[in-house]
Coordinates of C-alpha atoms in Angstrom, one line a residue:
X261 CA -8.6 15.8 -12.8
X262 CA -11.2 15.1 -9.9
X263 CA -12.6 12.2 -11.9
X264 CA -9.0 10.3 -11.7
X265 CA -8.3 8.0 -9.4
X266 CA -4.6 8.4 -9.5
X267 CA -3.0 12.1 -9.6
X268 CA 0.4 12.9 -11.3
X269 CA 2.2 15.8 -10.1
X270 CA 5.7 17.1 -11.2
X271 CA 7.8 19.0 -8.3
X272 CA 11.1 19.6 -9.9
X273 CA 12.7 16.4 -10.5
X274 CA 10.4 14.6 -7.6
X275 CA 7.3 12.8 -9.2
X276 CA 4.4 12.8 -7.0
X277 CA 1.5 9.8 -7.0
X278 CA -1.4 10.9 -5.4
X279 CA -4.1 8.0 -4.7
X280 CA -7.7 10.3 -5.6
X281 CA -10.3 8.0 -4.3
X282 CA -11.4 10.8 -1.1
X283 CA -14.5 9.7 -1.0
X284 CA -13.5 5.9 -0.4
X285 CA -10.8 7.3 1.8
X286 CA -8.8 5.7 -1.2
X287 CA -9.9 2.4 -1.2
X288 CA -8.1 0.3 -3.8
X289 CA -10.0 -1.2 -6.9
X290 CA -9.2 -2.3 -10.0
X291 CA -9.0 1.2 -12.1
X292 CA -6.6 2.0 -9.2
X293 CA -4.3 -0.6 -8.9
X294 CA -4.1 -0.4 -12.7
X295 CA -3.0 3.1 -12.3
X296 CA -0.9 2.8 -9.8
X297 CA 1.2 0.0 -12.5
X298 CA 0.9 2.6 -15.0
X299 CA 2.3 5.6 -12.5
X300 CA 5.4 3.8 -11.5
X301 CA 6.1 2.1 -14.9
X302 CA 5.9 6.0 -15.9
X303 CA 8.1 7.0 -13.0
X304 CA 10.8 4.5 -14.3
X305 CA 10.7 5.7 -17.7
X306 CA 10.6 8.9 -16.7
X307 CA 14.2 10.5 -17.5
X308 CA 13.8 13.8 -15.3
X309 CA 12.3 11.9 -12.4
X310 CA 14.8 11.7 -10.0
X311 CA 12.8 10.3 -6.7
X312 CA 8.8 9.5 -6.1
X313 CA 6.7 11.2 -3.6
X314 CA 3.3 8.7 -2.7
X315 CA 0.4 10.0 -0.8
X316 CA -3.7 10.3 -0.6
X317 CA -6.2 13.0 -1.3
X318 CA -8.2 13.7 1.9
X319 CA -8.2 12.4 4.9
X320 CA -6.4 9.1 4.3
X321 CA -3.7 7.6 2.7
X322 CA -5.3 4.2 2.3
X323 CA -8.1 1.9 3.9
X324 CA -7.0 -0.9 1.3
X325 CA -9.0 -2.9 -0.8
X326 CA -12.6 -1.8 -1.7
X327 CA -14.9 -3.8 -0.6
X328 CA -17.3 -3.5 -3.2
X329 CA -14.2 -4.9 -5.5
X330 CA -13.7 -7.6 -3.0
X331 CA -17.3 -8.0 -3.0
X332 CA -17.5 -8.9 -7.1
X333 CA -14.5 -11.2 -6.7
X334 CA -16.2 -13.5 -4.3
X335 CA -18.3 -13.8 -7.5
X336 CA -15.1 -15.2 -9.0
X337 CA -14.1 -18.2 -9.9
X338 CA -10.6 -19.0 -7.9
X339 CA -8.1 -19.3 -10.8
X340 CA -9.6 -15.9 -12.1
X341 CA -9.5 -14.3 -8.3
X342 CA -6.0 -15.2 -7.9
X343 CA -5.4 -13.8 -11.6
X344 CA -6.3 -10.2 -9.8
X345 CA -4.5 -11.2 -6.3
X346 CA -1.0 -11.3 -8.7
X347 CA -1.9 -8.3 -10.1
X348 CA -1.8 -6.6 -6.6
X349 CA 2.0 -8.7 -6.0
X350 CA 3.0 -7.3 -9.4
X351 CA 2.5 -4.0 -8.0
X352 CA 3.9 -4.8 -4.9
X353 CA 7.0 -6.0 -6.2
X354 CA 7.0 -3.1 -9.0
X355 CA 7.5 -1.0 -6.2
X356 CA 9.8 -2.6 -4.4
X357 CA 12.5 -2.4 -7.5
X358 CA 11.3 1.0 -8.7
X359 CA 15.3 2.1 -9.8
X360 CA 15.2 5.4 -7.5
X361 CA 13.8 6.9 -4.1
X362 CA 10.4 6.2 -3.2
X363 CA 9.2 7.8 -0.1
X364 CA 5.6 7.7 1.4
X365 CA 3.9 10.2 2.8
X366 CA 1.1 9.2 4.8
X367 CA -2.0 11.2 5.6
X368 CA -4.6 9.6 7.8
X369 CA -5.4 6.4 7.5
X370 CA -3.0 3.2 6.2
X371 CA -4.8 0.3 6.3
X372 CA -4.3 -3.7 4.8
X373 CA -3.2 -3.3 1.5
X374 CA -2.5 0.7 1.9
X375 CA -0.5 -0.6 5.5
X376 CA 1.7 -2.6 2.7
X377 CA 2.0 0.1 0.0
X378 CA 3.2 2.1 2.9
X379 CA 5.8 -0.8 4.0
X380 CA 7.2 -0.9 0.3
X381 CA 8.6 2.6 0.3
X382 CA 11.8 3.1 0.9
X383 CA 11.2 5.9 3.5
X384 CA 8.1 6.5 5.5
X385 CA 6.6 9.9 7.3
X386 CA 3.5 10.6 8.4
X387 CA 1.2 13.4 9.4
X388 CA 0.2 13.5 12.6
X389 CA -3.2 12.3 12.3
X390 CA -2.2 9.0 11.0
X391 CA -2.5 5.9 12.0
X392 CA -1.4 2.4 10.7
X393 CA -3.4 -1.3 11.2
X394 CA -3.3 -4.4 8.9
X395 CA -7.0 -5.1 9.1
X396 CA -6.8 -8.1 7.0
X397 CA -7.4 -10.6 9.4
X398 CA -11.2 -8.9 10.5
X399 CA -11.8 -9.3 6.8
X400 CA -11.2 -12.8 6.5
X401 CA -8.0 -12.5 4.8
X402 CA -4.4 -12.4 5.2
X403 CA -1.9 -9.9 3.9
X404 CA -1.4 -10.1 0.2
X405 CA 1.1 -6.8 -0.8
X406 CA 4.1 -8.1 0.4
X407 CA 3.2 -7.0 4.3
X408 CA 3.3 -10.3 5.8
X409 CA 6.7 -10.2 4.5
X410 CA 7.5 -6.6 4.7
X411 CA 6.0 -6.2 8.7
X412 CA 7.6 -9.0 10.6
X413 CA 11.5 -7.2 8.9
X414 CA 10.2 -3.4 10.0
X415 CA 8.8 -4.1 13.3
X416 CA 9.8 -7.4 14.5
X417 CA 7.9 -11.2 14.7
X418 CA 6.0 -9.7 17.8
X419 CA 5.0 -6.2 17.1
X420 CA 3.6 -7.6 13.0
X421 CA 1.6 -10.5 15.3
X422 CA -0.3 -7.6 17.2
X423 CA -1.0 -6.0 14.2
X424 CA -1.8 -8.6 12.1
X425 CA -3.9 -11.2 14.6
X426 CA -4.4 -9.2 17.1
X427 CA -5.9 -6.5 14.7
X428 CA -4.3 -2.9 16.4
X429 CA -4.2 -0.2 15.1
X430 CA -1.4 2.4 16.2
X431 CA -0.8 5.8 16.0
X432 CA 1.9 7.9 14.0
X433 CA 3.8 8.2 17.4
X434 CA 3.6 4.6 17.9
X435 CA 4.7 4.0 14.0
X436 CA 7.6 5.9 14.8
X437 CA 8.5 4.1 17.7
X438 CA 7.9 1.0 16.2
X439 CA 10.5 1.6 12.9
X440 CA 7.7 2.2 10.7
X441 CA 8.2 5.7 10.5
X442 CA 11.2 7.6 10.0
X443 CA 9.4 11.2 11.1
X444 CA 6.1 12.8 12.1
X445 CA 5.2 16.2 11.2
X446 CA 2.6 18.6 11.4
X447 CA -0.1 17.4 8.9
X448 CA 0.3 20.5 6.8
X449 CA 3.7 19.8 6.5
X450 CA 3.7 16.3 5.8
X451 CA 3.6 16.8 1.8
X452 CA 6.5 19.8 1.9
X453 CA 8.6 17.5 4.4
X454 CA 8.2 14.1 2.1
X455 CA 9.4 16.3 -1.1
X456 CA 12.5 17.8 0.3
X457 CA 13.3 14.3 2.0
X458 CA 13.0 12.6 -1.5
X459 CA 14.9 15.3 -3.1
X460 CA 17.7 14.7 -0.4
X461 CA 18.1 11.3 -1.0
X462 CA 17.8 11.5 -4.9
X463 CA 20.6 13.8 -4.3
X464 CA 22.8 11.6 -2.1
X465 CA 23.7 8.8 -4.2
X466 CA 24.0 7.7 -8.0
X467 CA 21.1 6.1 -9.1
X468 CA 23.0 3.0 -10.1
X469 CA 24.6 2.5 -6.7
X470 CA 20.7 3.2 -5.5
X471 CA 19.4 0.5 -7.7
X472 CA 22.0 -2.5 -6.3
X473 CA 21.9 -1.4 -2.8
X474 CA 17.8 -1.3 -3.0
X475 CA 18.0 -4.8 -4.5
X476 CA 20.6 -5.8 -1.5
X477 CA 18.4 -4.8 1.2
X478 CA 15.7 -6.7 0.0
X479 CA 18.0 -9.2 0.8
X480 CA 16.6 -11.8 -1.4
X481 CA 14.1 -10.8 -3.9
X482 CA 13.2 -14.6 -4.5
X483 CA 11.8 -14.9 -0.7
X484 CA 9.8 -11.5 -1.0
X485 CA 8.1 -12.8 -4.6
X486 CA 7.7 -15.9 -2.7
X487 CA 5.7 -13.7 -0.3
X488 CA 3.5 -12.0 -2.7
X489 CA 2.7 -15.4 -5.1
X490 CA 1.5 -17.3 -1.6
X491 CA -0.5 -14.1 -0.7
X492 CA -2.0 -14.4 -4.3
X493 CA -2.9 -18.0 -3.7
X494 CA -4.3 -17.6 0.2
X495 CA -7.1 -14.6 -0.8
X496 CA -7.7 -16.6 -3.2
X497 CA -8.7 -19.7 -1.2
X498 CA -10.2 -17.4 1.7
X499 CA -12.5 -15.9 -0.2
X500 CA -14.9 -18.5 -0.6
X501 CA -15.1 -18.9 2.9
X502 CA -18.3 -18.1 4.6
X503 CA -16.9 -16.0 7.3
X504 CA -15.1 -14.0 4.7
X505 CA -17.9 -13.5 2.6
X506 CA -20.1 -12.6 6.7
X507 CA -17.3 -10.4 7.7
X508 CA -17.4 -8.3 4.2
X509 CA -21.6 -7.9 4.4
X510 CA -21.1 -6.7 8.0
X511 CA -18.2 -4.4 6.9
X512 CA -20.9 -3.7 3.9
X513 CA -23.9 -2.8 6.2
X514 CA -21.4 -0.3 8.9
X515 CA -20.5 1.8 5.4
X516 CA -24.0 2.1 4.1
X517 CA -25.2 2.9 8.1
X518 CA -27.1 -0.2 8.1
X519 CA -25.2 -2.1 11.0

């Protein structure tokens, strides 16, 4: 169980997903992302799941992507990096229309793509000691899970500019004031609270009037895809840039406590 990167868990009828990459403060790599696509296409399928619970192991829920993965990439040729960027906007959008409640439950850190993974549930609480930043930009990149689509429709055109150019990075007091979050809680009551609140709202509508009205508030799934494929296409471009590949080595050295 310690050994995989993505924990299943069964709490009634509420599924729980569990991102198990503590040490990497649950960086996203490949083996990840393509367990996250296996998770929710096993949510779906899943006949006795009646609502999804998403959270980290340790101390965060997210950083985003790992950088050693982003690292082999820049190795990449472009049509076989953006190959990998759709895979991420697969997942993003696999979420998005996941036919029942999906409610995240964030622990520590949400950062870039785990800001986005965040974004794409349909409820949001977090613990306390979380906090919330795109970080994209300081890598040289731009928000490729949906959040440049997903942000600017949560918090407004101004509030996604300060996180996403100007690089903040807000508190789980701030999230809520913002719309980003519909509760905080006491950390050791952020997994209880997100499993009673999923449970709720599995209870408090058929799941095909769930479905349709998730779809609805989308409001226009074409625009959102739209979103993810030009996401796709930009990281793809950006990293061969030099200050991409500068900003990753720097990001490289802090980790390894050579910078």
């Amino acid at each position: 169980m310690a050994d995989e990167v993505l924990l299943r868990e069964r709490r009634g009828r509420v599924m729980l997903l569990r991102l198990n990459r503590p040490d990497r403060l649950n960086a996203m790599n490949e083996e990840l992302l393509e367990a996250l696509h296996a998770g929710l296409a096993e949510v779906a399928a899943d006949p006795d799941a009646d609502a999804l619970v998403v959270t980290g192991s340790g101390r965060a829920f997210s950083a985003g992507g790992d950088v050693d993965t982003l690292t082999r990439w820049q190795g990449l040729v472009s049509a076989e990096r953006r190959v990998r960027f759709q895979r991420a906007a697969e997942l993003a959008m696999r979420l998005a229309e996941l036919p029942l409640p999906v409610v995240a439950a964030v622990n520590g850190a949400a950062a870039g793509a785990g800001l986005d993974l965040a974004l794409g549930a349909d409820l949001c609480l977090a613990g306390r000691s979380a906090s919330f930043g795109s970080g994209f930009v300081a890598m040289g990149l731009v928000p490729d899970m949906g959040g440049s689509w997903l942000l600017p429709r949560v918090v407004g055109l101004s509030r996604a500019r300060r996180l996403v150019l100007g690089a903040e990075r807000i508190d789980a007091e701030t999230a809520r004031e913002w719309g980003m979050v519909a509760r905080v809680v006491a950390d050791d009551e952020l997994e209880a609270t997100a499993l009673e609140a999923a449970t709720g709202m599995a209870a408090a509508a058929a799941r095909p009037a769930y479905t349709e009205a998730k779809r609805a508030l989308l409001d226009g799934a074409r625009s959102f895809a739209d979103a993810l494929q030009l996401g796709a296409s930009t990281q793809s471009f950006l990293m061969d840039t030099a200050e991409h590949r500068r900003r990753t080595e720097q990001f490289r050295a802090r980790a390894d406590g050579r910078g």
